Short mmCIF file of C-alpha atoms in Angstrom, two decimals:
data_model
loop_
_atom_site.label_atom_id
_atom_site.label_comp_id
_atom_site.label_asym_id
_atom_site.label_seq_id
_atom_site.Cartn_x
_atom_site.Cartn_y
_atom_site.Cartn_z
CA MET L 1 0.00 0.00 0.00
CA SER L 2 1.18 3.51 -0.83
CA THR L 3 2.21 5.69 2.08
CA ILE L 4 -0.77 7.52 3.49
CA GLN L 5 -1.50 9.43 6.63
CA THR L 6 -3.28 7.15 9.09
CA GLY L 7 -6.04 8.00 11.51
CA THR L 8 -8.05 6.56 14.39
CA GLN L 9 -11.12 4.36 14.54
CA ARG L 10 -14.55 5.77 15.37
CA THR L 11 -17.02 4.56 17.97
CA GLU L 12 -20.11 6.24 16.53
CA VAL L 13 -21.85 6.60 13.18
CA PRO L 14 -20.53 7.14 10.59
CA PHE L 15 -17.99 4.39 11.16
CA ARG L 16 -14.74 4.16 9.19
CA VAL L 17 -16.31 1.39 7.09
CA ASP L 18 -20.01 1.91 6.53
CA ILE L 19 -22.91 1.25 4.21
CA VAL L 20 -25.60 3.34 2.59
CA GLY L 21 -28.39 0.95 3.54
CA SER L 22 -29.95 -1.47 1.06
CA PHE L 23 -28.99 -5.03 0.17
CA LEU L 24 -30.09 -7.35 -2.63
CA ARG L 25 -33.51 -8.82 -1.86
CA PRO L 26 -33.42 -12.58 -1.22
CA GLU L 27 -35.50 -14.76 -3.52
CA THR L 28 -37.60 -15.81 -0.52
CA ILE L 29 -38.80 -12.22 -0.07
CA LYS L 30 -39.41 -11.75 -3.79
CA ARG L 31 -41.51 -14.93 -3.92
CA ALA L 32 -43.42 -14.01 -0.77
CA ARG L 33 -44.21 -10.56 -2.13
CA VAL L 34 -45.64 -12.04 -5.32
CA GLN L 35 -47.68 -14.51 -3.26
CA PHE L 36 -49.02 -11.66 -1.14
CA GLN L 37 -49.97 -9.63 -4.22
CA ASN L 38 -51.81 -12.72 -5.52
CA ASN L 39 -53.64 -13.11 -2.18
CA GLU L 40 -51.93 -16.46 -1.60
CA ILE L 41 -50.47 -15.42 1.76
CA THR L 42 -51.48 -12.86 4.38
CA ALA L 43 -49.68 -9.67 5.37
CA ASP L 44 -48.61 -11.38 8.62
CA GLU L 45 -47.15 -14.31 6.69
CA LEU L 46 -45.23 -11.93 4.42
CA ARG L 47 -43.92 -10.09 7.46
CA LYS L 48 -42.67 -13.33 9.01
CA VAL L 49 -40.66 -14.05 5.85
CA GLU L 50 -39.23 -10.52 6.00
CA ASP L 51 -38.42 -10.92 9.71
CA THR L 52 -36.45 -14.10 9.01
CA GLU L 53 -34.45 -12.54 6.18
CA ILE L 54 -33.81 -9.31 8.10
CA ALA L 55 -32.37 -11.33 10.98
CA ARG L 56 -30.14 -13.09 8.47
CA VAL L 57 -28.92 -9.89 6.77
CA VAL L 58 -28.19 -8.27 10.14
CA LYS L 59 -26.05 -11.27 11.10
CA LYS L 60 -24.22 -11.06 7.77
CA GLN L 61 -23.48 -7.37 8.37
CA LYS L 62 -22.08 -8.19 11.80
CA ASP L 63 -20.04 -11.06 10.37
CA VAL L 64 -18.40 -8.77 7.82
CA GLY L 65 -17.45 -6.39 10.62
CA LEU L 66 -19.95 -3.57 10.28
CA LYS L 67 -20.70 -1.62 13.46
CA GLY L 68 -23.81 0.04 12.02
CA VAL L 69 -26.49 -2.19 10.49
CA THR L 70 -29.76 -1.72 8.61
CA ASP L 71 -32.66 -4.01 7.75
CA GLY L 72 -31.43 -3.99 4.15
CA GLU L 73 -34.62 -2.07 3.29
CA PHE L 74 -36.13 -5.54 2.86
CA ARG L 75 -39.68 -4.38 3.60
CA ARG L 76 -39.61 -1.77 0.84
CA SER L 77 -40.14 -1.74 -2.89
CA TRP L 78 -38.50 1.69 -3.30
CA TRP L 79 -35.86 3.50 -1.27
CA HIS L 80 -38.12 6.56 -1.01
CA LEU L 81 -41.74 6.03 -2.03
CA ASP L 82 -42.61 3.47 0.65
CA PHE L 83 -41.74 5.99 3.35
CA MET L 84 -43.74 8.73 1.64
CA TRP L 85 -46.77 6.45 1.32
CA GLY L 86 -46.62 5.93 5.09
CA LEU L 87 -47.26 9.61 5.83
CA GLU L 88 -50.81 10.83 6.44
CA GLY L 89 -52.25 12.68 3.47
CA VAL L 90 -50.11 10.77 0.95
CA ALA L 91 -51.42 8.21 -1.54
CA LYS L 92 -49.80 5.71 -3.89
CA LYS L 93 -50.43 6.28 -7.58
CA VAL L 94 -49.41 4.78 -10.89
CA SER L 95 -47.79 7.59 -12.85
CA LYS L 96 -47.68 8.31 -16.58
CA GLU L 97 -44.00 7.45 -16.73
CA GLY L 98 -41.29 6.10 -14.47
CA TYR L 99 -38.07 7.81 -13.44
CA LEU L 100 -35.65 8.12 -16.35
CA PHE L 101 -32.20 6.60 -15.91
CA ASN L 102 -29.37 6.09 -18.40
CA GLY L 103 -30.97 3.89 -21.04
CA ILE L 104 -33.78 2.60 -18.82
CA GLU L 105 -37.06 3.67 -17.24
CA THR L 106 -38.27 2.50 -13.84
CA ARG L 107 -41.68 1.23 -12.85
CA ALA L 108 -44.24 4.02 -13.06
CA GLU L 109 -45.21 4.75 -9.47
CA THR L 110 -45.29 7.94 -7.45
CA ALA L 111 -46.64 9.64 -4.32
CA ILE L 112 -49.44 12.20 -4.49
CA LEU L 113 -51.36 14.16 -1.88
CA SER L 114 -54.84 13.17 -0.76
CA GLY L 115 -54.93 15.64 2.14
CA LYS L 116 -52.81 17.64 4.55
CA ILE L 117 -49.47 16.03 5.45
CA ARG L 118 -48.86 14.61 8.93
CA GLY L 119 -46.28 12.24 10.36
CA THR L 120 -48.47 10.50 12.95
CA ASN L 121 -48.09 6.73 13.51
CA HIS L 122 -45.73 6.07 10.62
CA PRO L 123 -45.57 2.30 9.94
CA MET L 124 -41.77 2.30 9.70
CA ILE L 125 -41.53 2.98 13.44
CA ALA L 126 -42.66 -0.62 14.08
CA ASP L 127 -40.17 -1.80 11.46
CA TYR L 128 -37.39 -0.01 13.31
CA ARG L 129 -38.35 -1.56 16.64
CA GLN L 130 -38.04 -5.00 15.07
CA LEU L 131 -34.63 -4.13 13.60
CA ALA L 132 -33.41 -2.86 16.98
CA ARG L 133 -34.48 -6.10 18.68
CA VAL L 134 -32.63 -8.19 16.10
CA ALA L 135 -29.54 -5.96 16.06
CA GLY L 136 -28.97 -6.12 19.81
CA ASN L 137 -26.66 -3.86 21.78
CA ASP L 138 -23.31 -4.56 20.11
CA VAL L 139 -24.04 -2.54 16.94
CA VAL L 140 -25.97 0.60 15.97
CA ALA L 141 -29.33 -0.08 14.34
CA ARG L 142 -29.50 2.53 11.58
CA GLN L 143 -32.61 3.91 9.91
CA THR L 144 -32.69 5.27 6.36
CA ILE L 145 -35.49 7.45 4.95
CA PRO L 146 -35.80 9.84 2.00
CA SER L 147 -34.99 13.44 2.86
CA PRO L 148 -37.65 16.12 3.24
CA ALA L 149 -36.27 17.76 0.09
CA GLN L 150 -36.74 14.50 -1.79
CA PHE L 151 -40.37 14.38 -0.66
CA LEU L 152 -40.87 17.99 -1.70
CA ALA L 153 -39.36 17.24 -5.11
CA GLU L 154 -41.75 14.30 -5.56
CA LEU L 155 -44.73 16.51 -4.75
CA GLN L 156 -43.44 19.20 -7.11
CA ARG L 157 -43.22 16.50 -9.78
CA ASN L 158 -46.98 16.05 -9.28
CA HIS L 159 -47.69 19.76 -9.03
CA GLN L 160 -51.38 19.63 -9.98
CA THR L 161 -52.45 17.26 -7.21
CA THR L 162 -50.14 19.05 -4.77
CA ALA L 163 -51.61 22.46 -5.63
CA ALA L 164 -55.11 21.09 -5.06
CA VAL L 165 -54.18 20.58 -1.38
CA TYR L 166 -51.60 23.35 -0.88
CA ASP L 167 -51.92 26.53 -2.89
CA ASN L 168 -49.14 28.07 -0.83
CA GLN L 169 -45.58 26.71 -1.01
CA ASP L 170 -44.64 28.04 2.42
CA GLU L 171 -47.49 26.07 4.01
CA LEU L 172 -46.46 22.94 2.10
CA VAL L 173 -42.85 23.24 3.23
CA ALA L 174 -43.92 23.91 6.82
CA ASP L 175 -46.14 20.83 6.91
CA ILE L 176 -43.45 18.61 5.38
CA ALA L 177 -40.97 19.78 8.01
CA ALA L 178 -43.49 19.31 10.83
CA ALA L 179 -44.39 15.80 9.66
CA TYR L 180 -40.73 14.83 9.55
CA ARG L 181 -40.11 16.25 13.00
CA GLU L 182 -42.96 14.09 14.29
CA VAL L 183 -41.56 10.97 12.63
CA ILE L 184 -38.05 11.74 13.88
CA ARG L 185 -39.36 12.05 17.44
CA ASP L 186 -41.13 8.70 17.12
CA PHE L 187 -37.99 7.02 15.78
CA TYR L 188 -36.06 8.44 18.73
CA VAL L 189 -38.60 7.13 21.24
CA ALA L 190 -38.31 3.74 19.52
CA GLY L 191 -34.58 3.81 20.27
CA CYS L 192 -33.16 5.14 17.00
CA ARG L 193 -29.93 7.10 17.45
CA ASN L 194 -28.87 7.27 13.80
CA LEU L 195 -31.10 8.54 11.02
CA GLN L 196 -29.86 8.78 7.44
CA LEU L 197 -31.60 11.09 4.99
CA ASP L 198 -31.28 9.86 1.41
CA ASP L 199 -31.34 12.79 -1.00
CA CYS L 200 -30.91 12.57 -4.77
CA THR L 201 -32.13 16.12 -5.33
CA TRP L 202 -28.56 17.36 -4.89
CA GLY L 203 -27.32 14.82 -7.42
CA MET L 204 -29.72 16.29 -9.97
CA LEU L 205 -28.61 19.81 -9.05
CA CYS L 206 -25.04 18.78 -9.91
CA ASP L 207 -26.12 17.97 -13.47
CA LYS L 208 -25.47 20.68 -16.07
CA GLY L 209 -28.27 19.33 -18.25
CA TYR L 210 -30.75 19.69 -15.41
CA TRP L 211 -29.61 23.26 -14.73
CA GLU L 212 -30.00 24.23 -18.38
CA ALA L 213 -33.45 22.63 -18.66
CA ARG L 214 -34.77 24.40 -15.55
CA GLN L 215 -33.27 27.73 -16.57
CA LYS L 216 -35.14 27.47 -19.88
CA GLU L 217 -38.29 27.11 -17.79
CA GLY L 218 -37.40 30.33 -16.00
CA VAL L 219 -36.46 28.54 -12.79
CA ASN L 220 -33.58 29.80 -10.65
CA VAL L 221 -31.68 26.64 -9.69
CA ASN L 222 -29.76 28.38 -6.92
CA GLU L 223 -33.09 29.21 -5.27
CA ILE L 224 -34.12 25.55 -5.56
CA ALA L 225 -30.94 24.53 -3.74
CA LYS L 226 -31.61 27.04 -0.96
CA LEU L 227 -35.21 25.79 -0.66
CA TYR L 228 -34.07 22.16 -0.39
CA ALA L 229 -31.51 23.08 2.25
CA PHE L 230 -34.17 25.04 4.15
CA VAL L 231 -36.76 22.24 4.26
CA ASN L 232 -34.11 19.71 5.31
CA ASN L 233 -32.91 21.97 8.12
CA GLU L 234 -36.44 22.78 9.29
CA ALA L 235 -37.24 19.08 9.49
CA ILE L 236 -34.26 18.15 11.64
CA LYS L 237 -33.99 21.24 13.81
CA ASP L 238 -34.19 20.65 17.55
CA HIS L 239 -33.67 16.90 17.16
CA PRO L 240 -32.22 15.15 20.25
CA ALA L 241 -28.52 15.87 20.70
CA ASP L 242 -27.64 12.17 20.94
CA MET L 243 -29.31 11.34 17.64
CA VAL L 244 -26.80 11.39 14.77
CA ILE L 245 -28.37 12.56 11.52
CA THR L 246 -26.49 12.06 8.27
CA MET L 247 -27.27 12.56 4.58
CA HIS L 248 -26.57 10.40 1.56
CA VAL L 249 -26.21 12.12 -1.81
CA CYS L 250 -25.98 10.28 -5.13
CA ARG L 251 -26.86 10.56 -8.80
CA GLY L 252 -29.31 7.68 -9.10
CA ASN L 253 -29.07 3.94 -8.57
CA TYR L 254 -31.46 1.62 -10.42
CA ALA L 255 -30.59 -1.77 -11.90
CA SER L 256 -26.90 -0.74 -12.04
CA THR L 257 -27.67 2.44 -14.00
CA TRP L 258 -27.54 6.14 -13.08
CA ALA L 259 -29.61 9.28 -13.65
CA ALA L 260 -27.33 12.32 -13.35
CA SER L 261 -23.74 13.45 -13.88
CA GLY L 262 -21.62 16.30 -12.62
CA GLY L 263 -19.35 17.24 -9.74
CA TYR L 264 -20.51 18.78 -6.45
CA GLU L 265 -19.08 22.23 -7.17
CA PRO L 266 -22.35 23.94 -8.25
CA ILE L 267 -24.08 23.07 -4.97
CA ALA L 268 -21.17 22.51 -2.57
CA GLU L 269 -21.35 25.81 -0.72
CA VAL L 270 -25.08 25.46 -0.04
CA LEU L 271 -25.06 21.73 0.65
CA PHE L 272 -21.89 21.39 2.73
CA GLY L 273 -21.97 24.88 4.14
CA THR L 274 -25.59 25.17 5.27
CA VAL L 275 -27.26 21.74 5.68
CA ASP L 276 -27.03 20.91 9.38
CA VAL L 277 -26.29 17.19 9.33
CA ASP L 278 -23.51 15.38 11.18
CA GLY L 279 -22.07 13.68 8.11
CA PHE L 280 -22.39 13.18 4.37
CA TYR L 281 -22.30 9.90 2.45
CA LEU L 282 -21.04 11.02 -0.96
CA GLU L 283 -20.82 9.31 -4.32
CA PHE L 284 -17.26 9.35 -5.68
CA ASP L 285 -16.95 6.05 -7.55
CA THR L 286 -16.74 7.43 -11.10
CA ASP L 287 -15.64 10.55 -12.96
CA ARG L 288 -19.32 11.56 -13.11
CA ALA L 289 -18.98 12.75 -9.49
CA GLY L 290 -16.10 15.11 -10.22
CA ASP L 291 -13.08 15.79 -8.01
CA PHE L 292 -12.72 16.37 -4.28
CA ALA L 293 -12.23 20.15 -4.38
CA PRO L 294 -15.86 20.85 -3.33
CA LEU L 295 -15.04 19.21 0.02
CA ARG L 296 -13.31 22.45 0.99
CA PHE L 297 -16.77 23.64 2.12
CA ILE L 298 -17.11 20.81 4.65
CA LYS L 299 -17.18 22.11 8.21
CA ASN L 300 -16.89 19.70 11.13
CA GLN L 301 -18.92 16.91 9.54
CA GLN L 302 -17.75 13.41 8.75
CA VAL L 303 -17.46 12.58 5.04
CA VAL L 304 -18.09 9.01 3.96
CA LEU L 305 -16.32 8.57 0.63
CA GLY L 306 -18.36 6.37 -1.70
CA LEU L 307 -15.31 5.30 -3.69
CA PHE L 308 -16.65 1.80 -4.33
CA SER L 309 -19.40 1.01 -6.83
CA SER L 310 -22.46 -0.86 -5.63
CA LYS L 311 -23.47 -1.26 -9.27
CA THR L 312 -20.92 -3.97 -10.08
CA GLY L 313 -19.38 -6.91 -8.29
CA GLU L 314 -15.90 -6.19 -9.64
CA LEU L 315 -13.53 -5.07 -6.90
CA GLU L 316 -11.78 -1.73 -7.32
CA ASN L 317 -8.00 -1.35 -7.57
CA LYS L 318 -6.68 -1.02 -4.03
CA GLU L 319 -3.78 1.30 -4.87
CA GLU L 320 -6.08 3.61 -6.80
CA ILE L 321 -8.48 3.76 -3.88
CA VAL L 322 -5.66 4.66 -1.49
CA GLU L 323 -4.48 7.43 -3.81
CA ARG L 324 -7.99 8.84 -3.95
CA ILE L 325 -8.24 8.83 -0.17
CA LYS L 326 -4.96 10.75 -0.10
CA GLU L 327 -6.43 13.29 -2.55
CA ALA L 328 -9.55 13.72 -0.42
CA SER L 329 -7.46 14.20 2.71
CA GLN L 330 -6.00 17.36 1.16
CA TYR L 331 -9.40 18.97 1.72
CA VAL L 332 -10.74 17.10 4.76
CA ASN L 333 -8.75 15.77 7.72
CA ILE L 334 -8.17 12.01 7.55
CA ASN L 335 -10.13 11.62 10.80
CA GLN L 336 -13.17 13.19 9.15
CA LEU L 337 -13.13 10.57 6.39
CA CYS L 338 -14.79 7.16 6.21
CA LEU L 339 -15.43 4.62 3.42
CA SER L 340 -18.52 2.99 1.92
CA PRO L 341 -20.06 1.91 -1.38
CA GLN L 342 -21.38 4.90 -3.31
CA CYS L 343 -24.98 3.76 -2.81
CA GLY L 344 -27.02 0.77 -1.67
CA PHE L 345 -26.92 -2.53 -3.50
CA ALA L 346 -30.67 -2.44 -4.15
CA SER L 347 -32.24 1.00 -3.98
CA THR L 348 -35.35 -0.68 -5.38
CA GLU L 349 -36.46 -4.28 -5.06
CA GLU L 350 -35.07 -5.05 -8.53
CA GLY L 351 -31.53 -4.65 -7.22
CA ASN L 352 -28.25 -4.00 -9.00
CA HIS L 353 -26.53 -6.47 -11.32
CA LEU L 354 -24.22 -8.37 -8.99
CA THR L 355 -24.52 -11.50 -6.87
CA ASP L 356 -25.30 -11.78 -3.19
CA GLN L 357 -21.75 -12.96 -2.51
CA GLN L 358 -20.23 -10.10 -4.48
CA GLN L 359 -21.91 -7.49 -2.29
CA TRP L 360 -20.40 -9.10 0.82
CA ASP L 361 -16.99 -9.48 -0.84
CA LYS L 362 -17.06 -5.79 -1.68
CA LEU L 363 -17.81 -4.83 1.92
CA GLN L 364 -15.01 -7.08 3.15
CA PHE L 365 -12.66 -5.38 0.68
CA ILE L 366 -13.69 -1.94 1.94
CA LYS L 367 -13.11 -3.02 5.54
CA GLU L 368 -9.65 -4.34 4.67
CA ILE L 369 -8.62 -0.94 3.32
CA ALA L 370 -10.25 1.00 6.15
CA ASP L 371 -8.51 -1.12 8.79
CA GLU L 372 -5.12 -0.32 7.27
CA ILE L 373 -5.74 3.44 7.37
CA TRP L 374 -7.70 3.92 10.59
CA HIS L 375 -6.40 1.96 13.58
#
């Protein structure tokens, strides 16, 4: 290994080797979900299958050496929509078209408003309690949800149904933030001490093509960035001091494809300088994410470098990874850096194009590198 400044291990999230959240869905869950949709098994029977597989994936995470574990997002179809559908005033809807990725279109589903938004009795609170029981006390049971800005963006995507409920954007933003604060409180009461906000809105804001398209519509993209930062901050303000809140930013992850390109520079000052989270999980696995210079705006947050692709089972070149960590450490102290894949292995139930074993081999590879740098 090339010479590199070494650092110390961490005892709280983010850990030096970490994950974004999702894992490939086991065939048992996929079969059970089809059976449930065909009314061949009950919701309780489906949940029992999920419980069994979540216990298994938690054990696998522990076995590979992770100190923070998730439920693999095994109860979800989407990384974001399932959470949105669990909020009061939100309904599931088949949309005219899916999300557009590079050469592929997703299933056509979305979230629309059926009434005012509230965060009361969100079903994922019970899911978290089950994860915490399975995880035990020797690891941190982590919870991932889409960011408030991501929810706002989804509602803006369906502007007609949103405007029918909220004719005032300030009221909409206020209710989103209030609903999230309610959910965050409930997660905390359930024992959650690490909440990760997944936010692809910033990935889109990095994309020059997106900027140009919105500017043609007369939209000020800088104002969009400030709005997204504002709603995120309003949602997490006054959260308990011992609850670590982090944010994951990427450019799309569906069936091993991507949605956006561009470095963080256009949004770095707003994102890193004003969003009040404790750490950022950042995509850096390809040239599409640009260089590390935007990290100069990082304050005292941890930065989890997503230098490893979750889209392929091929292992990265170790020496190249070490050199990139050295580059990043020119902008952020080595003890503010951690490592992870750039995204989950299955942001949707379809999953990326790699095998179950390959995802665990990749995590073991990441841990090997992290252990050599942070002792």
